[in-house]
PDB file of C-alpha atoms and ligand atoms in Angstrom:
ATOM      1  CA  MET A 149      12.606  33.159   2.106  1.00  0.00           C
ATOM      2  CA  LYS A 150      13.712  30.589   4.632  1.00  0.00           C
ATOM      3  CA  ILE A 151      13.317  27.203   2.968  1.00  0.00           C
ATOM      4  CA  LEU A 152      13.956  23.759   4.447  1.00  0.00           C
ATOM      5  CA  ILE A 153      14.467  20.693   2.306  1.00  0.00           C
ATOM      6  CA  LEU A 154      13.599  17.550   4.251  1.00  0.00           C
ATOM      7  CA  SER A 155      15.901  14.919   2.813  1.00  0.00           C
ATOM      8  CA  ARG A 156      17.981  12.068   4.185  1.00  0.00           C
ATOM      9  CA  ASN A 157      20.924  12.793   1.959  1.00  0.00           C
ATOM     10  CA  ARG A 158      22.162  16.166   0.769  1.00  0.00           C
ATOM     11  CA  ASN A 159      24.235  14.515  -1.955  1.00  0.00           C
ATOM     12  CA  LEU A 160      21.260  13.099  -3.841  1.00  0.00           C
ATOM     13  CA  TYR A 161      20.870  14.778  -7.218  1.00  0.00           C
ATOM     14  CA  SER A 162      17.310  15.993  -6.499  1.00  0.00           C
ATOM     15  CA  THR A 163      18.256  17.449  -3.119  1.00  0.00           C
ATOM     16  CA  ARG A 164      21.349  19.158  -4.522  1.00  0.00           C
ATOM     17  CA  ARG A 165      19.431  20.675  -7.420  1.00  0.00           C
ATOM     18  CA  LEU A 166      16.640  22.017  -5.226  1.00  0.00           C
ATOM     19  CA  GLU A 167      19.173  23.493  -2.819  1.00  0.00           C
ATOM     20  CA  GLU A 168      21.120  25.051  -5.682  1.00  0.00           C
ATOM     21  CA  ALA A 169      18.010  26.505  -7.343  1.00  0.00           C
ATOM     22  CA  ALA A 170      16.755  28.023  -4.087  1.00  0.00           C
ATOM     23  CA  ARG A 171      20.175  29.473  -3.281  1.00  0.00           C
ATOM     24  CA  GLU A 172      20.545  30.940  -6.768  1.00  0.00           C
ATOM     25  CA  SER A 173      17.252  32.755  -6.248  1.00  0.00           C
ATOM     26  CA  GLY A 174      18.617  34.312  -3.076  1.00  0.00           C
ATOM     27  CA  HIS A 175      16.805  32.157  -0.525  1.00  0.00           C
ATOM     28  CA  ASP A 176      18.132  30.993   2.800  1.00  0.00           C
ATOM     29  CA  VAL A 177      17.960  27.225   2.240  1.00  0.00           C
ATOM     30  CA  ARG A 178      18.968  24.275   4.421  1.00  0.00           C
ATOM     31  CA  VAL A 179      18.868  20.529   3.993  1.00  0.00           C
ATOM     32  CA  ILE A 180      17.536  18.759   7.073  1.00  0.00           C
ATOM     33  CA  ASP A 181      17.626  15.011   7.684  1.00  0.00           C
ATOM     34  CA  TYR A 182      14.050  14.460   8.802  1.00  0.00           C
ATOM     35  CA  LEU A 183      14.985  11.314  10.750  1.00  0.00           C
ATOM     36  CA  ARG A 184      17.127  13.581  12.960  1.00  0.00           C
ATOM     37  CA  CYS A 185      14.234  15.922  13.693  1.00  0.00           C
ATOM     38  CA  VAL A 186      12.737  15.776  17.166  1.00  0.00           C
ATOM     39  CA  MET A 187       9.139  16.868  17.593  1.00  0.00           C
ATOM     40  CA  ASP A 188       7.856  18.758  20.576  1.00  0.00           C
ATOM     41  CA  ILE A 189       4.122  18.217  20.611  1.00  0.00           C
ATOM     42  CA  THR A 190       2.991  20.749  23.179  1.00  0.00           C
ATOM     43  CA  ALA A 191      -0.366  22.501  23.294  1.00  0.00           C
ATOM     44  CA  HIS A 192      -0.333  25.755  21.313  1.00  0.00           C
ATOM     45  CA  ARG A 193       3.383  25.685  20.649  1.00  0.00           C
ATOM     46  CA  PRO A 194       4.363  22.705  18.527  1.00  0.00           C
ATOM     47  CA  LYS A 195       8.030  22.794  17.532  1.00  0.00           C
ATOM     48  CA  VAL A 196      10.602  20.865  15.556  1.00  0.00           C
ATOM     49  CA  PHE A 197      14.176  20.569  16.831  1.00  0.00           C
ATOM     50  CA  TYR A 198      17.159  19.659  14.709  1.00  0.00           C
ATOM     51  CA  GLN A 199      20.339  18.787  16.584  1.00  0.00           C
ATOM     52  CA  GLY A 200      19.158  20.799  19.563  1.00  0.00           C
ATOM     53  CA  GLU A 201      18.108  23.844  17.536  1.00  0.00           C
ATOM     54  CA  ALA A 202      14.451  24.869  17.192  1.00  0.00           C
ATOM     55  CA  LEU A 203      13.526  25.309  13.525  1.00  0.00           C
ATOM     56  CA  LEU A 204      11.563  28.545  13.629  1.00  0.00           C
ATOM     57  CA  ASP A 205      10.271  31.126  11.156  1.00  0.00           C
ATOM     58  CA  VAL A 206      10.431  28.737   8.233  1.00  0.00           C
ATOM     59  CA  ASP A 207       8.581  30.028   5.143  1.00  0.00           C
ATOM     60  CA  ALA A 208       8.463  26.790   3.183  1.00  0.00           C
ATOM     61  CA  VAL A 209       9.247  23.112   3.587  1.00  0.00           C
ATOM     62  CA  ILE A 210      10.099  20.910   0.613  1.00  0.00           C
ATOM     63  CA  PRO A 211       9.487  17.318   1.718  1.00  0.00           C
ATOM     64  CA  ARG A 212      11.533  14.624  -0.026  1.00  0.00           C
ATOM     65  CA  ILE A 213      10.353  11.666   2.031  1.00  0.00           C
ATOM     66  CA  GLY A 214      11.760   8.279   1.068  1.00  0.00           C
ATOM     67  CA  ALA A 215       9.363   5.351   0.662  1.00  0.00           C
ATOM     68  CA  SER A 216      10.995   3.457   3.536  1.00  0.00           C
ATOM     69  CA  HIS A 217      10.441   6.297   6.016  1.00  0.00           C
ATOM     70  CA  THR A 218       6.902   7.402   5.207  1.00  0.00           C
ATOM     71  CA  PHE A 219       5.650   7.153   8.789  1.00  0.00           C
ATOM     72  CA  TYR A 220       8.297   9.282  10.488  1.00  0.00           C
ATOM     73  CA  GLY A 221       8.774  11.577   7.513  1.00  0.00           C
ATOM     74  CA  THR A 222       5.090  12.472   7.213  1.00  0.00           C
ATOM     75  CA  ALA A 223       4.923  13.009  10.994  1.00  0.00           C
ATOM     76  CA  VAL A 224       7.676  15.651  10.667  1.00  0.00           C
ATOM     77  CA  VAL A 225       5.863  17.304   7.747  1.00  0.00           C
ATOM     78  CA  ARG A 226       2.625  17.258   9.787  1.00  0.00           C
ATOM     79  CA  GLN A 227       4.413  18.905  12.685  1.00  0.00           C
ATOM     80  CA  PHE A 228       5.419  21.784  10.382  1.00  0.00           C
ATOM     81  CA  GLU A 229       1.805  21.974   9.198  1.00  0.00           C
ATOM     82  CA  MET A 230       0.691  22.281  12.823  1.00  0.00           C
ATOM     83  CA  MET A 231       3.075  25.227  13.132  1.00  0.00           C
ATOM     84  CA  GLY A 232       1.371  26.821  10.121  1.00  0.00           C
ATOM     85  CA  THR A 233       4.409  26.417   7.854  1.00  0.00           C
ATOM     86  CA  PHE A 234       3.753  26.056   4.129  1.00  0.00           C
ATOM     87  CA  CYS A 235       4.658  22.516   3.037  1.00  0.00           C
ATOM     88  CA  LEU A 236       5.032  21.997  -0.700  1.00  0.00           C
ATOM     89  CA  ASN A 237       3.277  18.621  -0.466  1.00  0.00           C
ATOM     90  CA  SER A 238       1.116  17.998   2.582  1.00  0.00           C
ATOM     91  CA  SER A 239       1.680  15.071   4.925  1.00  0.00           C
ATOM     92  CA  GLN A 240      -1.732  13.646   4.013  1.00  0.00           C
ATOM     93  CA  ALA A 241      -1.107  13.868   0.289  1.00  0.00           C
ATOM     94  CA  ILE A 242       2.261  12.120   0.667  1.00  0.00           C
ATOM     95  CA  ALA A 243       0.742   9.333   2.765  1.00  0.00           C
ATOM     96  CA  ARG A 244      -2.088   8.919   0.274  1.00  0.00           C
ATOM     97  CA  SER A 245       0.230   8.597  -2.709  1.00  0.00           C
ATOM     98  CA  ARG A 246       2.292   5.844  -1.061  1.00  0.00           C
ATOM     99  CA  ASP A 247      -0.520   3.355  -1.239  1.00  0.00           C
ATOM    100  CA  LYS A 248      -1.241   2.330  -4.844  1.00  0.00           C
ATOM    101  CA  LEU A 249      -4.727   1.078  -3.993  1.00  0.00           C
ATOM    102  CA  ARG A 250      -5.768   4.278  -2.238  1.00  0.00           C
ATOM    103  CA  CYS A 251      -4.316   6.293  -5.102  1.00  0.00           C
ATOM    104  CA  LEU A 252      -6.277   4.388  -7.764  1.00  0.00           C
ATOM    105  CA  GLN A 253      -9.482   4.583  -5.706  1.00  0.00           C
ATOM    106  CA  LEU A 254      -9.173   8.372  -5.504  1.00  0.00           C
ATOM    107  CA  LEU A 255      -8.441   8.673  -9.224  1.00  0.00           C
ATOM    108  CA  SER A 256     -11.360   6.431 -10.142  1.00  0.00           C
ATOM    109  CA  ARG A 257     -13.767   8.750  -8.337  1.00  0.00           C
ATOM    110  CA  ARG A 258     -12.631  11.582 -10.640  1.00  0.00           C
ATOM    111  CA  GLY A 259     -13.177   9.461 -13.727  1.00  0.00           C
ATOM    112  CA  ILE A 260      -9.471   9.448 -14.602  1.00  0.00           C
ATOM    113  CA  GLY A 261      -8.432   6.641 -17.001  1.00  0.00           C
ATOM    114  CA  LEU A 262      -6.959   3.635 -15.178  1.00  0.00           C
ATOM    115  CA  PRO A 263      -5.963   0.090 -16.087  1.00  0.00           C
ATOM    116  CA  VAL A 264      -8.736  -2.267 -14.928  1.00  0.00           C
ATOM    117  CA  THR A 265      -7.588  -3.170 -11.432  1.00  0.00           C
ATOM    118  CA  GLY A 266      -8.776  -5.649  -8.825  1.00  0.00           C
ATOM    119  CA  PHE A 267      -7.982  -6.078  -5.171  1.00  0.00           C
ATOM    120  CA  ALA A 268      -8.813  -8.953  -2.865  1.00  0.00           C
ATOM    121  CA  SER A 269      -7.628 -10.142   0.484  1.00  0.00           C
ATOM    122  CA  SER A 270      -8.543 -13.801   0.520  1.00  0.00           C
ATOM    123  CA  THR A 271      -6.869 -16.365  -1.718  1.00  0.00           C
ATOM    124  CA  LYS A 272     -10.321 -17.972  -2.028  1.00  0.00           C
ATOM    125  CA  ASP A 273     -11.263 -15.096  -4.362  1.00  0.00           C
ATOM    126  CA  VAL A 274      -8.206 -15.301  -6.634  1.00  0.00           C
ATOM    127  CA  GLN A 275     -10.044 -16.596  -9.690  1.00  0.00           C
ATOM    128  CA  GLY A 276     -12.643 -13.859  -9.317  1.00  0.00           C
ATOM    129  CA  VAL A 277      -9.991 -11.128  -9.419  1.00  0.00           C
ATOM    130  CA  ILE A 278      -8.278 -12.716 -12.419  1.00  0.00           C
ATOM    131  CA  ASP A 279     -11.608 -12.782 -14.278  1.00  0.00           C
ATOM    132  CA  LEU A 280     -12.348  -9.204 -13.252  1.00  0.00           C
ATOM    133  CA  VAL A 281      -9.280  -7.895 -15.082  1.00  0.00           C
ATOM    134  CA  GLY A 282     -10.041 -10.017 -18.143  1.00  0.00           C
ATOM    135  CA  GLY A 283      -7.708 -12.959 -17.463  1.00  0.00           C
ATOM    136  CA  ALA A 284      -4.039 -13.394 -18.404  1.00  0.00           C
ATOM    137  CA  PRO A 285      -1.743 -11.791 -19.350  1.00  0.00           C
ATOM    138  CA  LEU A 286      -2.022  -9.588 -16.290  1.00  0.00           C
ATOM    139  CA  VAL A 287       0.156  -7.643 -13.901  1.00  0.00           C
ATOM    140  CA  VAL A 288       0.407  -8.306 -10.169  1.00  0.00           C
ATOM    141  CA  LYS A 289       1.897  -5.590  -7.984  1.00  0.00           C
ATOM    142  CA  LEU A 290       2.716  -4.985  -4.376  1.00  0.00           C
ATOM    143  CA  LEU A 291       0.683  -2.154  -2.867  1.00  0.00           C
ATOM    144  CA  GLU A 292       3.734  -0.348  -1.567  1.00  0.00           C
ATOM    145  CA  GLY A 293       6.429  -1.291  -4.062  1.00  0.00           C
ATOM    146  CA  THR A 294       8.662   1.253  -5.819  1.00  0.00           C
ATOM    147  CA  GLN A 295      11.247   1.287  -8.602  1.00  0.00           C
ATOM    148  CA  GLY A 296       9.556  -1.604 -10.336  1.00  0.00           C
ATOM    149  CA  ILE A 297      10.264  -4.048  -7.517  1.00  0.00           C
ATOM    150  CA  GLY A 298       7.244  -6.207  -6.802  1.00  0.00           C
ATOM    151  CA  VAL A 299       5.670  -5.692 -10.236  1.00  0.00           C
ATOM    152  CA  VAL A 300       5.233  -9.023 -12.019  1.00  0.00           C
ATOM    153  CA  LEU A 301       3.867  -9.839 -15.463  1.00  0.00           C
ATOM    154  CA  CYS A 302       1.946 -13.128 -15.483  1.00  0.00           C
ATOM    155  CA  GLU A 303       1.543 -14.543 -18.982  1.00  0.00           C
ATOM    156  CA  THR A 304      -0.949 -17.269 -18.092  1.00  0.00           C
ATOM    157  CA  SER A 305      -3.819 -17.662 -15.633  1.00  0.00           C
ATOM    158  CA  LYS A 306      -1.986 -20.530 -13.943  1.00  0.00           C
ATOM    159  CA  ALA A 307       1.115 -18.359 -13.419  1.00  0.00           C
ATOM    160  CA  ALA A 308      -1.082 -15.535 -12.120  1.00  0.00           C
ATOM    161  CA  GLU A 309      -2.751 -17.860  -9.635  1.00  0.00           C
ATOM    162  CA  SER A 310       0.599 -19.078  -8.281  1.00  0.00           C
ATOM    163  CA  VAL A 311       2.058 -15.570  -7.996  1.00  0.00           C
ATOM    164  CA  ILE A 312      -1.043 -14.223  -6.243  1.00  0.00           C
ATOM    165  CA  GLU A 313      -1.109 -17.158  -3.847  1.00  0.00           C
ATOM    166  CA  ALA A 314       2.599 -16.779  -3.115  1.00  0.00           C
ATOM    167  CA  PHE A 315       2.306 -13.060  -2.336  1.00  0.00           C
ATOM    168  CA  ARG A 316      -0.818 -13.605  -0.244  1.00  0.00           C
ATOM    169  CA  GLY A 317       0.914 -16.479   1.574  1.00  0.00           C
ATOM    170  CA  LEU A 318       3.531 -13.923   2.665  1.00  0.00           C
ATOM    171  CA  ASN A 319       0.718 -11.637   3.769  1.00  0.00           C
ATOM    172  CA  ALA A 320       1.661  -9.060   1.157  1.00  0.00           C
ATOM    173  CA  ASP A 321      -1.132  -6.866  -0.199  1.00  0.00           C
ATOM    174  CA  ILE A 322      -1.322  -6.854  -3.972  1.00  0.00           C
ATOM    175  CA  LEU A 323      -3.199  -5.338  -6.866  1.00  0.00           C
ATOM    176  CA  VAL A 324      -4.119  -7.332  -9.929  1.00  0.00           C
ATOM    177  CA  GLN A 325      -4.151  -5.275 -13.087  1.00  0.00           C
ATOM    178  CA  GLU A 326      -4.989  -5.542 -16.746  1.00  0.00           C
ATOM    179  CA  TYR A 327      -1.745  -5.692 -18.769  1.00  0.00           C
ATOM    180  CA  ILE A 328      -1.529  -2.758 -21.186  1.00  0.00           C
ATOM    181  CA  LYS A 329       0.401  -4.602 -23.882  1.00  0.00           C
ATOM    182  CA  GLU A 330       0.055  -1.864 -26.489  1.00  0.00           C
ATOM    183  CA  ALA A 331       2.123   0.484 -24.292  1.00  0.00           C
ATOM    184  CA  GLY A 332       5.099  -1.565 -25.513  1.00  0.00           C
ATOM    185  CA  SER A 333       7.175  -1.421 -22.294  1.00  0.00           C
ATOM    186  CA  THR A 334       7.030   2.362 -22.436  1.00  0.00           C
ATOM    187  CA  ASP A 335       5.478   4.775 -19.996  1.00  0.00           C
ATOM    188  CA  LEU A 336       5.252   8.547 -19.688  1.00  0.00           C
ATOM    189  CA  ARG A 337       6.479  10.422 -16.650  1.00  0.00           C
ATOM    190  CA  CYS A 338       4.727  13.777 -16.405  1.00  0.00           C
ATOM    191  CA  PHE A 339       6.268  16.129 -13.878  1.00  0.00           C
ATOM    192  CA  VAL A 340       3.502  18.300 -12.435  1.00  0.00           C
ATOM    193  CA  VAL A 341       4.131  21.530 -10.557  1.00  0.00           C
ATOM    194  CA  GLY A 342       0.927  23.302  -9.499  1.00  0.00           C
ATOM    195  CA  ASP A 343      -1.491  23.068 -12.399  1.00  0.00           C
ATOM    196  CA  ARG A 344       1.067  22.512 -15.141  1.00  0.00           C
ATOM    197  CA  VAL A 345       3.132  19.691 -16.553  1.00  0.00           C
ATOM    198  CA  VAL A 346       6.573  21.350 -16.534  1.00  0.00           C
ATOM    199  CA  ALA A 347       8.429  18.442 -18.168  1.00  0.00           C
ATOM    200  CA  ALA A 348       7.586  15.059 -19.624  1.00  0.00           C
ATOM    201  CA  MET A 349       9.668  12.084 -20.632  1.00  0.00           C
ATOM    202  CA  LYS A 350       9.113   8.718 -22.166  1.00  0.00           C
ATOM    203  CA  ARG A 351      10.740   5.750 -20.438  1.00  0.00           C
ATOM    204  CA  ILE A 352      11.456   2.646 -22.439  1.00  0.00           C
ATOM    205  CA  GLY A 353      12.078  -0.694 -20.746  1.00  0.00           C
ATOM    206  CA  ALA A 354      15.340  -2.568 -21.307  1.00  0.00           C
ATOM    207  CA  PRO A 355      15.127  -5.333 -23.967  1.00  0.00           C
ATOM    208  CA  GLY A 356      12.962  -8.191 -22.708  1.00  0.00           C
ATOM    209  CA  GLU A 357      11.733  -6.121 -19.744  1.00  0.00           C
ATOM    210  CA  PHE A 358       8.129  -4.905 -19.564  1.00  0.00           C
ATOM    211  CA  ARG A 359       8.873  -2.457 -16.716  1.00  0.00           C
ATOM    212  CA  SER A 360      10.170   0.879 -17.926  1.00  0.00           C
ATOM    213  CA  ASN A 361      11.633   2.073 -14.596  1.00  0.00           C
ATOM    214  CA  LEU A 362      15.068   3.681 -14.961  1.00  0.00           C
ATOM    215  CA  HIS A 363      16.096   1.632 -11.913  1.00  0.00           C
ATOM    216  CA  ARG A 364      15.327  -1.497 -13.930  1.00  0.00           C
ATOM    217  CA  GLY A 365      17.571  -0.459 -16.793  1.00  0.00           C
ATOM    218  CA  GLY A 366      15.037   1.612 -18.748  1.00  0.00           C
ATOM    219  CA  THR A 367      16.110   4.589 -20.840  1.00  0.00           C
ATOM    220  CA  ALA A 368      14.532   8.030 -20.911  1.00  0.00           C
ATOM    221  CA  ALA A 369      13.871  10.470 -23.711  1.00  0.00           C
ATOM    222  CA  LYS A 370      12.164  13.800 -23.985  1.00  0.00           C
ATOM    223  CA  THR A 371       8.697  13.503 -25.448  1.00  0.00           C
ATOM    224  CA  LYS A 372       5.745  15.569 -26.513  1.00  0.00           C
ATOM    225  CA  ILE A 373       2.554  14.669 -24.734  1.00  0.00           C
ATOM    226  CA  THR A 374      -0.982  15.222 -25.983  1.00  0.00           C
ATOM    227  CA  PRO A 375      -3.364  17.751 -24.409  1.00  0.00           C
ATOM    228  CA  GLU A 376      -5.384  14.799 -23.049  1.00  0.00           C
ATOM    229  CA  GLU A 377      -2.280  13.347 -21.375  1.00  0.00           C
ATOM    230  CA  ARG A 378      -1.446  16.759 -19.970  1.00  0.00           C
ATOM    231  CA  THR A 379      -4.916  17.214 -18.431  1.00  0.00           C
ATOM    232  CA  THR A 380      -4.914  13.664 -17.090  1.00  0.00           C
ATOM    233  CA  ALA A 381      -1.597  14.277 -15.303  1.00  0.00           C
ATOM    234  CA  VAL A 382      -2.688  17.587 -13.786  1.00  0.00           C
ATOM    235  CA  ARG A 383      -6.073  16.214 -12.695  1.00  0.00           C
ATOM    236  CA  SER A 384      -4.372  13.191 -11.113  1.00  0.00           C
ATOM    237  CA  ALA A 385      -2.022  15.338  -9.035  1.00  0.00           C
ATOM    238  CA  LYS A 386      -4.981  17.458  -7.976  1.00  0.00           C
ATOM    239  CA  ALA A 387      -7.081  14.414  -7.046  1.00  0.00           C
ATOM    240  CA  MET A 388      -4.273  13.340  -4.722  1.00  0.00           C
ATOM    241  CA  GLY A 389      -3.839  16.829  -3.280  1.00  0.00           C
ATOM    242  CA  LEU A 390      -0.228  17.010  -4.497  1.00  0.00           C
ATOM    243  CA  ARG A 391       1.271  20.298  -5.657  1.00  0.00           C
ATOM    244  CA  VAL A 392       4.340  18.542  -6.995  1.00  0.00           C
ATOM    245  CA  ALA A 393       3.949  15.072  -8.443  1.00  0.00           C
ATOM    246  CA  GLY A 394       5.390  12.613 -10.915  1.00  0.00           C
ATOM    247  CA  VAL A 395       2.407  11.122 -12.722  1.00  0.00           C
ATOM    248  CA  ASP A 396       3.072   7.905 -14.633  1.00  0.00           C
ATOM    249  CA  LEU A 397       0.845   7.166 -17.604  1.00  0.00           C
ATOM    250  CA  LEU A 398       0.571   4.359 -20.110  1.00  0.00           C
ATOM    251  CA  ARG A 399      -0.675   4.921 -23.647  1.00  0.00           C
ATOM    252  CA  SER A 400      -3.493   2.408 -23.947  1.00  0.00           C
ATOM    253  CA  ASN A 401      -5.901   1.753 -26.834  1.00  0.00           C
ATOM    254  CA  HIS A 402      -8.545   3.603 -24.855  1.00  0.00           C
ATOM    255  CA  GLY A 403      -6.459   6.683 -24.074  1.00  0.00           C
ATOM    256  CA  PRO A 404      -4.017   7.524 -21.291  1.00  0.00           C
ATOM    257  CA  VAL A 405      -4.261   5.405 -18.131  1.00  0.00           C
ATOM    258  CA  VAL A 406      -2.584   6.343 -14.866  1.00  0.00           C
ATOM    259  CA  MET A 407      -0.425   3.798 -13.108  1.00  0.00           C
ATOM    260  CA  GLU A 408       0.734   5.817 -10.182  1.00  0.00           C
ATOM    261  CA  VAL A 409       1.315   9.258  -8.743  1.00  0.00           C
ATOM    262  CA  ASN A 410       4.621   9.867  -6.954  1.00  0.00           C
ATOM    263  CA  SER A 411       4.955  12.533  -4.277  1.00  0.00           C
ATOM    264  CA  SER A 412       8.771  12.806  -4.300  1.00  0.00           C
ATOM    265  CA  PRO A 413       9.556  12.414  -7.996  1.00  0.00           C
ATOM    266  CA  GLY A 414      13.262  12.310  -8.848  1.00  0.00           C
ATOM    267  CA  LEU A 415      14.771  15.211 -10.781  1.00  0.00           C
ATOM    268  CA  GLU A 416      17.799  13.570 -12.317  1.00  0.00           C
ATOM    269  CA  GLY A 417      16.107  11.507 -15.021  1.00  0.00           C
ATOM    270  CA  ILE A 418      13.656  14.213 -16.043  1.00  0.00           C
ATOM    271  CA  GLU A 419      16.128  17.116 -16.011  1.00  0.00           C
ATOM    272  CA  SER A 420      18.686  15.262 -18.073  1.00  0.00           C
ATOM    273  CA  ALA A 421      16.181  13.805 -20.537  1.00  0.00           C
ATOM    274  CA  THR A 422      14.389  17.103 -21.104  1.00  0.00           C
ATOM    275  CA  GLU A 423      17.245  19.527 -20.416  1.00  0.00           C
ATOM    276  CA  SER A 424      14.878  21.628 -18.365  1.00  0.00           C
ATOM    277  CA  ASP A 425      15.256  23.356 -15.041  1.00  0.00           C
ATOM    278  CA  VAL A 426      12.606  21.514 -13.044  1.00  0.00           C
ATOM    279  CA  ALA A 427      14.178  22.518  -9.712  1.00  0.00           C
ATOM    280  CA  GLY A 428      13.893  26.170 -10.762  1.00  0.00           C
ATOM    281  CA  ARG A 429      10.204  25.688 -11.626  1.00  0.00           C
ATOM    282  CA  ILE A 430       9.589  24.272  -8.146  1.00  0.00           C
ATOM    283  CA  VAL A 431      11.326  27.229  -6.490  1.00  0.00           C
ATOM    284  CA  ARG A 432       9.315  29.707  -8.636  1.00  0.00           C
ATOM    285  CA  PHE A 433       6.130  27.913  -7.544  1.00  0.00           C
ATOM    286  CA  ILE A 434       7.090  28.212  -3.859  1.00  0.00           C
ATOM    287  CA  GLU A 435       7.847  31.912  -4.303  1.00  0.00           C
ATOM    288  CA  ARG A 436       4.364  32.460  -5.703  1.00  0.00           C
ATOM    289  CA  HIS A 437       2.371  30.211  -3.382  1.00  0.00           C
ATOM    290  CA  ALA A 438       4.051  29.842   0.006  1.00  0.00           C
ATOM    291  CA  LYS A 439       1.746  31.524   2.457  1.00  0.00           C
ATOM    292  CA  PRO A 440       1.507  30.533   6.107  1.00  0.00           C
ATOM    293  CA  GLY A 441      -1.415  28.275   6.903  1.00  0.00           C
ATOM    294  CA  SER A 442      -2.193  27.361   3.294  1.00  0.00           C
ATOM    295  CA  ASN A 443      -1.843  23.632   3.903  1.00  0.00           C
ATOM    296  CA  TRP A 444      -5.417  22.583   4.407  1.00  0.00           C
ATOM    297  CA  ASP A 445      -6.286  19.547   2.451  1.00  0.00           C
ATOM    298  CA  ARG A 446      -9.968  19.059   1.698  1.00  0.00           C
ATOM    299  CA  ILE A 447      -9.774  15.757  -0.080  1.00  0.00           C
ATOM    300  CA  VAL A 448     -11.941  12.978   1.297  1.00  0.00           C
ATOM    301  CA  GLY A 449     -10.120   9.656   1.173  1.00  0.00           C
TER     302      GLY A 449
HETATM  303  P1  ADP B 788       6.630   1.132  -9.312  1.00  0.00           P
HETATM  304  O1  ADP B 788       5.992   1.973  -8.242  1.00  0.00           O
HETATM  305  O2  ADP B 788       7.436   0.035  -8.720  1.00  0.00           O
HETATM  306  O3  ADP B 788       7.354   1.984 -10.323  1.00  0.00           O
HETATM  307  P2  ADP B 788       4.556   0.789 -11.332  1.00  0.00           P
HETATM  308  O4  ADP B 788       3.137   0.506 -11.052  1.00  0.00           O
HETATM  309  O5  ADP B 788       4.885   2.171 -11.766  1.00  0.00           O
HETATM  310  O6  ADP B 788       5.418   0.391 -10.048  1.00  0.00           O
HETATM  311  O7  ADP B 788       5.065  -0.249 -12.428  1.00  0.00           O
HETATM  312  C1  ADP B 788       6.401  -0.294 -12.886  1.00  0.00           C
HETATM  313  C2  ADP B 788       6.465  -0.376 -14.412  1.00  0.00           C
HETATM  314  O8  ADP B 788       5.856  -1.576 -14.886  1.00  0.00           O
HETATM  315  C3  ADP B 788       5.716   0.740 -15.095  1.00  0.00           C
HETATM  316  O9  ADP B 788       6.536   1.883 -15.264  1.00  0.00           O
HETATM  317  C4  ADP B 788       5.325   0.109 -16.436  1.00  0.00           C
HETATM  318  O10 ADP B 788       6.371   0.213 -17.386  1.00  0.00           O
HETATM  319  C5  ADP B 788       5.119  -1.340 -16.079  1.00  0.00           C
HETATM  320  N1  ADP B 788       3.693  -1.614 -15.784  1.00  0.00           N
HETATM  321  C6  ADP B 788       3.100  -1.498 -14.579  1.00  0.00           C
HETATM  322  N2  ADP B 788       1.781  -1.790 -14.636  1.00  0.00           N
HETATM  323  C7  ADP B 788       1.535  -2.107 -15.924  1.00  0.00           C
HETATM  324  C8  ADP B 788       0.349  -2.508 -16.645  1.00  0.00           C
HETATM  325  N3  ADP B 788      -0.820  -2.654 -16.020  1.00  0.00           N
HETATM  326  N4  ADP B 788       0.468  -2.727 -17.974  1.00  0.00           N
HETATM  327  C9  ADP B 788       1.648  -2.591 -18.606  1.00  0.00           C
HETATM  328  N5  ADP B 788       2.795  -2.229 -17.998  1.00  0.00           N
HETATM  329  C10 ADP B 788       2.751  -1.980 -16.667  1.00  0.00           C
HETATM  330 MG1   MG B 789       6.439   3.602 -11.333  1.00  0.00          MG
END
């Protein structure tokens, strides 16, 4: 198969592993910097050019779109979709997953467990949102943050009020969320490929840190997840229309709750913590499912 990996940097662990796994299985694989792709949007014959060369007869595209380039990156993925090329995650599903509010709204419709979450635009309604999530301690987070940046734990209502007002003063959109204290600074990353969780790890926050992100100094370990956690992760990916997803769960007193669903989950942490060949699982999935024109996304929202 002719496979393209859309990635800004071929030296990133995830990109390298996907390239290696595809090559080992005998595929013709290339890494393409999507910011260097030029789109020709002509009636009937949409094309993508890369350094002057038309990218034709591609069997599958693996998008690895960075959070800071969602707009251009998803436009390139969409262009491949218009050409009928199989894209592992669709442009719409990627765009959807980038917005934490949209993501939680879609999950809530499916009845998937979530931390109680509020959203408001006006600072006049701050107290209302704080009450909605049951008061302090609570978590405030930027709608489009990643790697734990923009996620703040507010211990008191007064602190929460100030943080919310400060963010809103900067015109930043934020979610206000119930703090799941019992999770003990630990979350679960479930790596979903198709309708299976192919690997799962537990991430534990650094001492004194409630965020468990590896980028914030957290450590990862292989873990066994319950059947309920497994179904929650798979249903979440499906609700977002993602074939490959990193679903982050917290273990709350009322069962697993989803914090977010990532469309370009990293491979390094999960492969080293679980010693599993996640890249290989992704390639196997593409081999089984890549058919031209199978991109249509029927999710409303
Ligand atoms: P990011 O996209 O920046 O990773 P997350 O929403 O995943 O943002 O939050 C980062 C980390 O903060 C999570 O992995 C988790 O450890 C912690 N966290 C986030 N929300 C909550 C919450 N409501 N209760 C407890 N811990 C939380
Ligand atoms: Mg996260």
